[in-house]
Coordinates of C-alpha atoms in Angstrom, one line a residue:
Chain A
X1 CA 0.2 0.2 0.3
X2 CA 1.8 3.1 -0.7
X3 CA 1.0 6.5 1.5
X4 CA -0.7 9.1 -0.1
X5 CA 1.7 12.1 -0.7
X6 CA -1.2 15.0 0.1
X7 CA -3.7 14.2 2.8
X8 CA -5.9 16.8 3.6
X9 CA -7.9 15.5 6.5
X10 CA -11.2 16.7 8.2
X11 CA -10.3 20.8 7.6
X12 CA -12.9 22.8 9.0
X13 CA -12.5 26.7 8.8
X14 CA -14.6 29.3 10.7
X15 CA -13.5 32.9 10.2
X16 CA -14.5 35.1 13.3
X17 CA -14.8 38.6 13.1
X18 CA -16.1 40.5 16.3
X19 CA -19.2 38.6 17.2
X20 CA -20.1 37.1 14.3
X21 CA -18.2 33.8 13.3
X22 CA -18.9 32.1 9.6
X23 CA -18.5 28.1 9.1
X24 CA -16.8 28.3 5.7
X25 CA -15.4 25.3 5.1
X26 CA -16.8 22.0 6.9
X27 CA -15.3 18.5 7.1
X28 CA -13.2 19.1 3.4
X29 CA -10.8 16.0 3.3
X30 CA -8.8 14.6 -0.1
X31 CA -6.4 12.3 -1.1
X32 CA -3.7 13.3 -3.8
X33 CA -1.3 11.0 -5.4
X34 CA 2.6 12.5 -6.2
X35 CA 2.5 14.0 -9.8
X36 CA -1.1 14.4 -9.6
X37 CA -2.6 17.4 -11.1
X38 CA -6.0 18.4 -9.3
X39 CA -8.5 21.0 -9.8
X40 CA -10.9 22.5 -7.4
X41 CA -13.4 23.9 -8.9
X42 CA -16.9 25.9 -7.4
X43 CA -18.8 29.0 -7.3
X44 CA -17.0 32.1 -6.4
X45 CA -17.6 32.3 -1.8
X46 CA -17.2 28.6 -1.7
X47 CA -14.0 28.4 0.1
X48 CA -12.2 27.2 -2.9
X49 CA -9.4 29.6 -2.5
X50 CA -9.3 29.0 1.8
X51 CA -8.4 25.6 0.9
X52 CA -5.9 26.6 -0.9
X53 CA -4.9 29.4 1.6
X54 CA -4.5 26.6 4.1
X55 CA -2.5 23.9 2.1
X56 CA -0.2 26.8 1.9
X57 CA 0.0 27.1 5.4
X58 CA -0.9 31.0 4.7
X59 CA -4.0 30.6 7.0
X60 CA -4.6 28.3 9.9
X61 CA -7.5 26.0 9.7
X62 CA -10.0 25.8 12.7
X63 CA -9.4 22.1 12.9
X64 CA -8.2 19.2 10.9
X65 CA -4.7 18.4 9.2
X66 CA -2.8 18.8 6.3
X67 CA 0.2 16.2 5.7
X68 CA 2.7 16.9 2.8
X69 CA 5.5 13.5 2.0
X70 CA 4.5 12.3 5.7
X71 CA 4.9 16.2 7.2
X72 CA 2.5 18.0 9.0
X73 CA 2.1 21.7 7.7
X74 CA 1.1 24.8 9.4
X75 CA 3.3 27.2 8.2
X76 CA 4.0 28.7 4.4
X77 CA 7.1 27.6 2.9
X78 CA 8.8 26.9 -0.5
X79 CA 7.9 23.1 -0.5
X80 CA 4.5 24.3 -1.3
X81 CA 5.2 27.4 -3.8
X82 CA 2.3 29.5 -5.0
X83 CA 1.0 31.1 -8.3
X84 CA -1.2 33.9 -7.1
X85 CA -3.8 35.0 -9.3
X86 CA -2.6 38.4 -10.1
X87 CA 1.2 37.5 -10.1
X88 CA 2.4 39.2 -7.2
X89 CA 5.6 39.6 -8.7
X90 CA 7.5 42.4 -7.2
X91 CA 7.6 45.3 -9.1
X92 CA 10.4 47.4 -8.1
X93 CA 12.7 43.7 -9.3
X94 CA 13.3 42.8 -12.8
X95 CA 11.9 39.4 -14.0
X96 CA 15.4 37.7 -13.1
X97 CA 15.6 39.3 -10.1
X98 CA 12.2 38.3 -8.9
X99 CA 13.3 34.9 -10.1
X100 CA 16.4 35.4 -8.6
X101 CA 14.8 36.3 -4.9
X102 CA 13.5 33.0 -4.5
X103 CA 16.2 30.9 -6.3
X104 CA 18.8 32.5 -3.3
X105 CA 16.8 32.0 -0.4
X106 CA 15.6 28.3 -1.7
X107 CA 18.4 26.9 -3.3
X108 CA 21.4 27.4 -0.7
X109 CA 22.9 24.3 -1.5
X110 CA 23.9 25.7 -5.2
X111 CA 26.7 27.5 -5.8
X112 CA 26.1 31.0 -7.0
X113 CA 26.7 30.1 -10.7
X114 CA 24.4 26.7 -10.6
X115 CA 21.6 29.1 -9.2
X116 CA 22.5 31.8 -12.1
X117 CA 22.1 28.6 -14.8
X118 CA 18.9 27.5 -12.7
X119 CA 17.2 31.0 -13.0
X120 CA 17.9 31.0 -16.4
X121 CA 16.7 27.3 -17.1
X122 CA 13.1 28.2 -15.2
X123 CA 12.8 31.5 -17.3
X124 CA 13.6 30.0 -20.6
X125 CA 11.1 27.1 -19.5
X126 CA 8.7 29.6 -19.2
X127 CA 9.9 31.2 -22.6
X128 CA 10.9 34.9 -20.8
X129 CA 14.6 34.6 -21.4
X130 CA 13.9 37.7 -23.7
X131 CA 13.0 39.7 -20.4
X132 CA 15.3 39.3 -18.0
X133 CA 16.1 42.5 -17.1
X134 CA 13.1 44.2 -17.6
X135 CA 10.3 45.1 -14.8
X136 CA 6.6 43.5 -14.2
X137 CA 5.5 47.2 -15.1
X138 CA 6.9 46.9 -18.6
X139 CA 5.8 43.3 -19.2
X140 CA 2.2 42.0 -20.4
X141 CA -0.4 40.2 -18.2
X142 CA 0.2 37.0 -19.6
X143 CA 4.2 37.5 -19.5
X144 CA 4.1 38.4 -15.6
X145 CA 2.3 34.7 -14.9
X146 CA 5.1 32.9 -16.7
X147 CA 7.6 34.4 -14.4
X148 CA 5.2 34.0 -11.5
X149 CA 4.9 30.1 -12.7
X150 CA 8.9 30.4 -13.1
X151 CA 9.4 31.7 -9.7
X152 CA 7.4 29.2 -8.4
X153 CA 8.7 26.4 -10.6
X154 CA 12.5 27.2 -9.4
X155 CA 11.8 26.5 -5.6
X156 CA 11.3 22.7 -7.0
X157 CA 8.4 22.6 -4.7
X158 CA 6.7 19.0 -3.6
X159 CA 3.5 20.3 -4.2
X160 CA 2.5 23.5 -6.8
X161 CA -0.1 25.8 -5.7
X162 CA -2.2 27.7 -8.6
X163 CA -4.9 29.8 -7.2
X164 CA -6.8 30.8 -10.4
X165 CA -3.8 31.4 -12.3
X166 CA -5.3 32.0 -15.8
X167 CA -8.3 33.9 -14.4
X168 CA -7.1 37.9 -15.0
X169 CA -6.1 36.7 -18.6
X170 CA -7.5 37.3 -22.1
X171 CA -8.7 33.9 -23.7
X172 CA -6.1 33.4 -26.2
X173 CA -3.5 34.3 -24.0
X174 CA -5.0 31.7 -21.0
X175 CA -5.2 29.0 -23.8
X176 CA -1.6 29.2 -24.8
X177 CA -0.3 29.4 -21.4
X178 CA -2.3 26.5 -19.9
X179 CA -1.2 24.3 -23.1
X180 CA 2.9 25.3 -21.5
X181 CA 1.7 24.6 -18.0
X182 CA 0.8 21.1 -19.3
X183 CA 3.5 21.2 -21.4
X184 CA 6.1 21.8 -18.4
X185 CA 3.6 19.3 -15.7
X186 CA 4.6 16.9 -18.2
X187 CA 8.3 17.1 -18.4
X188 CA 8.4 17.8 -14.7
X189 CA 5.8 15.6 -13.3
X190 CA 4.8 18.2 -10.5
X191 CA 1.8 17.6 -8.0
X192 CA -0.6 20.6 -8.9
X193 CA -3.3 21.8 -6.9
X194 CA -4.9 24.3 -8.7
X195 CA -7.9 26.8 -8.0
X196 CA -10.5 27.5 -11.4
X197 CA -13.6 28.3 -12.1
X198 CA -13.6 27.5 -15.7
X199 CA -14.9 24.1 -16.6
X200 CA -13.1 23.5 -19.7
X201 CA -9.7 24.2 -18.3
X202 CA -10.4 22.1 -15.3
X203 CA -10.9 19.1 -17.8
X204 CA -8.3 19.9 -20.1
X205 CA -5.8 20.0 -17.3
X206 CA -6.2 17.7 -14.6
X207 CA -6.5 14.1 -13.3
X208 CA -9.3 14.7 -10.9
X209 CA -11.4 17.7 -10.8
X210 CA -12.7 18.4 -7.2
X211 CA -16.5 20.2 -6.8
X212 CA -17.0 22.4 -3.6
X213 CA -20.7 22.7 -2.7
X214 CA -21.4 26.2 -2.2
X215 CA -20.7 28.0 1.5
X216 CA -21.2 28.5 3.8
X217 CA -20.3 25.3 5.0
X218 CA -18.8 24.3 1.8
X219 CA -17.3 20.7 1.5
X220 CA -16.2 18.7 -1.1
X221 CA -19.4 17.5 -3.9
X222 CA -17.7 14.9 -6.1
X223 CA -14.5 14.3 -7.5
X224 CA -14.6 13.4 -10.8
X225 CA -11.8 11.0 -12.4
X226 CA -10.5 12.5 -15.6
X227 CA -9.9 9.7 -17.7
X228 CA -8.2 11.0 -21.0
X229 CA -4.6 10.0 -22.5
X230 CA -2.0 12.4 -21.8
X231 CA -0.4 14.7 -23.7
X232 CA -3.9 16.4 -24.3
X233 CA -4.8 18.3 -27.4
X234 CA -7.5 20.8 -26.8
X235 CA -8.6 20.9 -30.8
X236 CA -8.9 17.1 -30.6
X237 CA -10.6 17.1 -27.5
X238 CA -13.8 19.3 -28.5
X239 CA -15.0 16.8 -30.6
X240 CA -13.6 13.8 -28.1
X241 CA -17.3 12.6 -26.3
X242 CA -15.4 11.7 -23.1
X243 CA -14.3 15.5 -22.6
X244 CA -17.7 16.6 -23.0
X245 CA -19.0 14.4 -21.1
X246 CA -16.9 15.5 -18.2
X247 CA -17.8 19.2 -19.4
X248 CA -21.4 18.1 -18.9
X249 CA -21.0 16.6 -15.4
X250 CA -19.3 19.3 -14.2
X251 CA -22.1 22.0 -15.6
X252 CA -24.7 19.5 -14.3
X253 CA -22.7 19.7 -10.4
X254 CA -22.9 23.2 -10.9
X255 CA -25.7 24.5 -12.6
X256 CA -28.5 22.3 -11.3
X257 CA -27.2 20.5 -8.0
X258 CA -25.5 23.6 -6.4
X259 CA -27.0 26.5 -8.2
X260 CA -26.2 29.8 -6.9
X261 CA -28.7 31.9 -5.4
X262 CA -27.3 35.1 -5.6
X263 CA -29.5 36.7 -2.9
X264 CA -29.3 34.3 -0.4
X265 CA -25.6 34.8 -0.8
X266 CA -24.8 38.1 -1.1
X267 CA -22.2 38.6 1.8
X268 CA -19.3 36.3 1.2
X269 CA -17.2 35.2 3.7
X270 CA -14.4 37.2 5.3
X271 CA -11.6 35.1 3.5
X272 CA -13.6 35.1 0.4
X273 CA -14.0 39.0 0.4
X274 CA -10.4 39.5 0.5
X275 CA -9.3 37.2 -2.1
X276 CA -12.2 38.8 -4.2
X277 CA -10.9 42.2 -3.1
X278 CA -7.4 41.2 -3.9
X279 CA -8.5 40.0 -7.4
X280 CA -10.2 43.3 -7.9
X281 CA -7.3 45.5 -7.6
X282 CA -5.2 43.3 -9.7
X283 CA -8.0 43.5 -12.5
Chain B
X1 CA 20.7 56.2 -64.0
X2 CA 18.6 58.1 -60.9
X3 CA 20.4 55.4 -58.8
X4 CA 23.4 57.8 -57.7
X5 CA 21.1 60.6 -56.8
X6 CA 19.0 58.3 -54.4
X7 CA 21.9 57.6 -52.9
X8 CA 23.1 60.9 -52.5
X9 CA 19.6 61.9 -51.1
X10 CA 19.7 58.9 -48.8
X11 CA 23.0 59.7 -47.5
X12 CA 22.6 63.2 -47.1
X13 CA 18.8 64.1 -46.2
X14 CA 19.4 62.0 -42.3
X15 CA 21.6 64.1 -41.1
X16 CA 19.8 67.4 -41.6
X17 CA 16.6 65.7 -40.0
X18 CA 18.2 64.8 -37.3
X19 CA 19.7 67.8 -36.3
X20 CA 16.6 69.5 -37.4
X21 CA 14.8 67.6 -35.2
X22 CA 17.2 68.2 -32.5
X23 CA 16.4 71.7 -32.6
X24 CA 12.9 71.4 -32.6
X25 CA 12.8 69.8 -29.4
X26 CA 15.3 72.6 -27.8
X27 CA 13.4 75.2 -28.9
X28 CA 10.5 73.5 -27.3
X29 CA 12.2 73.2 -24.5
X30 CA 12.7 76.8 -24.6
X31 CA 9.5 78.1 -25.4
X32 CA 7.8 76.0 -22.8
X33 CA 10.0 75.9 -19.3
X34 CA 12.7 78.9 -20.2
X35 CA 10.9 81.5 -21.5
X36 CA 7.9 82.0 -19.4
X37 CA 10.1 81.7 -15.5
X38 CA 12.5 84.6 -17.6
X39 CA 9.7 86.5 -18.9
X40 CA 7.6 87.2 -15.7
X41 CA 10.9 87.0 -13.6
X42 CA 12.3 89.8 -15.9
X43 CA 8.6 91.7 -15.4
X44 CA 9.0 91.3 -12.1
X45 CA 12.3 93.0 -11.6
X46 CA 11.3 96.4 -13.7
X47 CA 8.6 96.3 -11.3
X48 CA 10.6 95.7 -8.3
X49 CA 13.3 98.3 -9.9
X50 CA 10.3 100.9 -10.6
X51 CA 8.9 100.9 -7.2
X52 CA 11.9 101.5 -5.4
X53 CA 13.6 104.1 -6.6
X54 CA 10.8 106.0 -5.8
X55 CA 11.8 108.4 -3.4
X56 CA 11.4 107.8 0.0
X57 CA 11.6 103.8 -1.1
X58 CA 13.3 101.9 2.1
X59 CA 14.4 98.5 -0.1
X60 CA 17.5 99.2 -2.7
X61 CA 16.3 98.3 -6.3
X62 CA 17.8 95.5 -8.1
X63 CA 20.6 97.6 -9.6
X64 CA 21.9 98.6 -6.2
X65 CA 21.7 95.1 -4.7
X66 CA 24.0 93.9 -7.8
X67 CA 26.1 96.9 -7.0
X68 CA 26.1 96.3 -3.5
X69 CA 27.0 92.7 -3.6
X70 CA 29.4 92.4 -6.0
X71 CA 32.3 91.7 -3.9
X72 CA 30.2 88.7 -2.3
X73 CA 29.3 87.4 -5.7
X74 CA 32.4 87.5 -7.6
X75 CA 34.5 86.1 -4.4
X76 CA 32.1 83.2 -2.6
X77 CA 34.7 81.4 -0.4
X78 CA 37.2 84.5 0.9
X79 CA 37.9 83.8 4.4
X80 CA 39.0 87.0 6.0
X81 CA 38.8 85.0 9.5
X82 CA 35.8 84.9 12.3
X83 CA 32.6 85.6 11.0
X84 CA 33.7 87.5 7.7
X85 CA 33.6 84.6 5.2
X86 CA 32.4 84.4 1.4
X87 CA 28.7 83.4 1.0
X88 CA 29.8 79.6 -0.1
X89 CA 31.4 79.4 3.0
X90 CA 28.2 80.5 4.9
X91 CA 25.9 78.1 2.6
X92 CA 28.1 75.1 3.5
X93 CA 28.2 76.0 7.1
X94 CA 24.6 75.7 7.2
X95 CA 24.2 73.0 4.7
X96 CA 26.6 70.6 7.2
X97 CA 24.5 70.9 10.2
X98 CA 20.8 70.1 7.8
X99 CA 23.1 67.1 6.7
X100 CA 23.8 66.0 10.0
X101 CA 20.5 66.9 11.7
X102 CA 18.5 65.5 8.5
X103 CA 20.4 61.7 8.4
X104 CA 19.6 61.7 11.7
X105 CA 16.1 62.3 11.6
X106 CA 16.0 59.9 8.5
X107 CA 17.5 56.8 10.1
X108 CA 15.5 57.8 13.4
X109 CA 12.2 58.8 11.4
X110 CA 12.4 55.5 9.4
X111 CA 13.1 53.0 12.6
X112 CA 10.1 54.7 14.3
X113 CA 8.2 54.5 11.2
X114 CA 8.8 51.1 10.4
X115 CA 7.6 49.8 14.3
X116 CA 4.5 52.2 14.4
X117 CA 3.8 50.6 11.1
X118 CA 4.1 47.2 12.1
X119 CA 2.9 47.3 15.9
X120 CA 0.0 48.2 16.3
X121 CA 0.7 48.6 19.8
X122 CA 3.5 51.0 19.1
X123 CA 1.1 53.1 17.2
X124 CA -1.8 53.1 19.2
X125 CA 1.1 54.1 22.0
X126 CA 3.5 56.6 19.7
X127 CA 1.0 58.1 17.6
X128 CA -1.1 60.4 19.7
X129 CA 2.6 61.4 21.2
X130 CA 3.9 62.1 17.6
X131 CA 0.6 63.6 16.8
X132 CA 0.9 66.0 19.3
X133 CA 4.7 66.8 18.7
X134 CA 5.0 67.4 15.8
X135 CA 2.6 70.6 15.8
X136 CA 5.4 72.0 18.2
X137 CA 7.4 75.0 16.3
X138 CA 11.0 74.4 15.0
X139 CA 12.2 77.2 17.1
X140 CA 10.2 76.4 20.2
X141 CA 12.6 73.5 20.8
X142 CA 15.5 75.4 20.6
X143 CA 15.4 76.9 24.1
X144 CA 15.2 73.4 25.3
X145 CA 17.9 72.4 23.1
X146 CA 20.3 74.9 24.4
X147 CA 19.5 73.9 28.1
X148 CA 20.2 70.3 27.2
X149 CA 23.1 70.5 25.1
X150 CA 24.8 73.5 26.4
X151 CA 26.3 74.2 22.8
X152 CA 24.7 76.2 19.8
X153 CA 25.7 73.7 17.4
X154 CA 24.2 70.3 18.5
X155 CA 21.4 72.8 19.4
X156 CA 21.1 73.6 16.0
X157 CA 21.1 70.0 14.8
X158 CA 18.7 69.1 17.0
X159 CA 16.3 71.3 15.9
X160 CA 16.7 70.4 12.7
X161 CA 16.4 66.9 13.9
X162 CA 13.0 67.3 15.8
X163 CA 11.5 69.2 12.3
X164 CA 12.2 66.5 10.3
X165 CA 11.5 63.2 11.6
X166 CA 7.7 63.5 12.0
X167 CA 6.9 64.1 7.8
X168 CA 9.3 60.6 7.9
X169 CA 8.0 59.2 10.9
X170 CA 4.2 59.3 9.5
X171 CA 4.7 58.9 6.0
X172 CA 7.0 55.6 6.5
X173 CA 4.3 53.7 9.4
X174 CA 1.7 54.4 6.5
X175 CA 3.7 53.3 3.7
X176 CA 4.5 50.0 5.7
X177 CA 1.3 49.5 6.7
X178 CA -0.2 49.7 2.8
X179 CA 2.1 47.2 2.2
X180 CA 0.0 44.9 -0.2
X181 CA -0.6 41.7 1.5
X182 CA 0.5 39.3 -1.8
X183 CA 3.8 40.7 -1.1
X184 CA 3.8 39.6 2.6
X185 CA 2.8 36.3 1.3
X186 CA 5.5 36.1 -1.2
X187 CA 7.7 36.9 2.1
X188 CA 6.2 34.1 3.7
X189 CA 6.2 31.2 1.3
X190 CA 10.0 32.0 0.8
X191 CA 10.2 32.2 4.7
X192 CA 12.6 35.7 4.4
X193 CA 13.8 36.2 8.1
X194 CA 13.2 39.3 9.5
X195 CA 16.1 41.4 8.0
X196 CA 15.7 39.9 4.5
X197 CA 11.6 40.9 4.7
X198 CA 13.0 44.3 6.5
X199 CA 15.3 45.1 3.3
X200 CA 13.8 43.2 0.3
X201 CA 10.0 43.7 0.9
X202 CA 9.2 46.4 3.3
X203 CA 11.8 49.2 2.3
X204 CA 11.2 48.8 -1.5
X205 CA 7.2 48.5 -1.1
X206 CA 7.4 51.5 1.5
X207 CA 9.7 53.5 -0.6
X208 CA 7.5 55.5 -2.4
X209 CA 5.5 56.6 0.8
X210 CA 9.2 57.2 3.0
X211 CA 10.5 59.3 0.0
X212 CA 7.1 61.5 0.3
X213 CA 8.2 61.7 4.4
X214 CA 12.1 62.6 3.3
X215 CA 11.4 65.0 0.7
X216 CA 9.3 67.0 3.4
X217 CA 11.3 66.7 5.6
X218 CA 14.1 68.5 3.6
X219 CA 11.7 71.1 3.0
X220 CA 11.1 71.9 6.4
X221 CA 14.8 71.6 7.6
X222 CA 16.0 74.0 5.2
X223 CA 13.5 76.1 6.7
X224 CA 14.0 75.6 10.1
X225 CA 18.4 76.2 9.4
X226 CA 18.0 79.7 8.6
X227 CA 15.7 80.6 11.9
X228 CA 17.6 78.4 14.1
X229 CA 20.9 80.1 13.1
X230 CA 19.3 83.4 13.8
X231 CA 19.5 82.6 16.8
X232 CA 22.8 80.7 17.6
X233 CA 25.1 83.0 15.8
X234 CA 28.5 81.9 14.4
X235 CA 29.1 80.8 10.8
X236 CA 25.6 79.9 8.5
X237 CA 23.4 81.7 6.3
X238 CA 20.8 82.2 8.7
X239 CA 23.4 84.8 10.9
X240 CA 24.7 86.1 7.8
X241 CA 21.2 87.8 7.1
X242 CA 20.6 88.5 10.9
X243 CA 24.5 90.2 11.0
X244 CA 23.5 92.0 7.7
X245 CA 20.2 93.8 9.1
X246 CA 22.3 94.7 12.3
X247 CA 24.8 96.1 9.9
X248 CA 21.9 97.4 8.1
X249 CA 23.1 95.9 4.9
X250 CA 19.6 95.6 3.1
X251 CA 21.4 94.5 -0.6
X252 CA 23.3 91.7 1.4
X253 CA 20.1 90.3 2.9
X254 CA 18.4 90.3 -0.8
X255 CA 21.3 88.4 -2.2
X256 CA 21.0 85.4 0.7
X257 CA 17.6 85.3 0.3
X258 CA 18.1 84.6 -3.1
X259 CA 21.2 82.2 -2.0
X260 CA 18.4 80.6 0.3
X261 CA 16.2 79.9 -1.8
X262 CA 17.7 78.1 -4.9
X263 CA 19.8 76.1 -2.0
X264 CA 16.1 75.0 -1.2
X265 CA 15.1 73.9 -4.4
X266 CA 18.2 72.2 -5.1
X267 CA 17.9 70.2 -2.1
X268 CA 14.4 69.7 -2.7
X269 CA 14.9 68.2 -6.3
X270 CA 18.2 66.7 -4.8
X271 CA 15.9 63.9 -3.0
X272 CA 12.6 64.0 -5.5
X273 CA 15.6 62.4 -7.9
X274 CA 17.0 60.1 -4.9
X275 CA 13.7 59.0 -4.8
X276 CA 12.9 58.0 -8.7
X277 CA 16.1 56.4 -8.9
X278 CA 15.3 54.2 -5.7
X279 CA 12.1 53.6 -6.5
X280 CA 12.2 52.6 -10.1
X281 CA 9.0 50.6 -11.3
X282 CA 7.3 51.0 -7.8
X283 CA 6.3 55.0 -7.5
X284 CA 3.1 54.3 -9.6

């Protein structure tokens, strides 16, 4: 019997603000194999970002555990590198320096020349070698996200966390970047946990799709196994009946079983609100 | 047949065009930024000249000022011992005091600003005190600092320090408090230690705020030094003005005021330039 690589066990999370406390997550459990690509999909406000932040260690769970490669997670660390929706590059550093900040801190075992090579290698992998000395303000949104991915990959994480990484991009750039991520994932065999609200993106990229129920007290509704051969091609998949079947499954879950009734959830829990305002700022 | 001709124009044309463009740009700058102040300044000088050449006028006209202060203008760095030194030395003496006081204010101000920005408890405790103390006029600090230091030079430096520190503290703390959470998350994922977080994330992220505080601070410093020096005496542009008043050398005062203005302007621009260099990319 093989030990699971990532174990999320009975996670509960309640946000408390003054007198009011909002139960956001209730009993979320998930097990992930090494090298698996998992997507978490759900309506906005369902707490999927909260799950990711708990796995990242950025916020503590109210109860439950996250165990990665046999060790319990309770603080952030470079073994779980994050790609943020709004890239979070430091605007005063160049593309190279942004990756270098991570590499110089995390890859202490390498000597200086090796680290330099490693920075260049990761930027080349995402196709950003041409803009090493440009600052984030001088490159496009898609390019910023590429640099964010390079920075995350350069830390050689055990687990790569993607928080709606393509959400702020236009459709064409998004498709291009999804293909790149598939190629890199095939090459490096990373274990990935991705938050998304894009049905096509989830089916295209994932081995399994975790569908979350609506909050408050959100939990995992269904887990869908995506049994499509890799490498996947978006054009061929468009006419593949299995692909369309998976799409329909997710759509049915989101729009029939978990149909979002807006007025009832007009006020989202504080965690989601913070995430939303962050997203709004980046937009 | 037509090829040689084309070559000729091809080779000959770019140079005049480039020079022409250069000249156009220069002319634009001259017309837009140099001409207006020169015209307005000239008119004001003319008005001043007309007003102060009337009988009964108490102030010298510009022509008299230039005639009276010719020696000071052409020999800024003479030294006849004691207080009798050129304007250049006077200004440098003032600048030296400002440099000491201001640098101390920068170090203490940024440190306190970071403390107040980072720690809620420090903010609650210190902020009310800062808000009261910052309204105390610079010169009001002079007697108490003379009493404390028993010497004029450290007292003047202290007055500069206490004048410049408040905007630096307040702007730094606002800058630190407004660092986007995402940058802090990056620091947490990378497990930056306190010093790395301070130098790599906090200072650069807060830099635009810090520099606007530094810029206000240098302006206030230069305002305060002239006033403080009038009271403490010795070498310095402030005391030079006071001395000139006592000797009824009004032209010297006019010249000194012009120098004070120009130096203050240059100090402001220097800090602004420094800010632009340091905050490349951040100041949006």
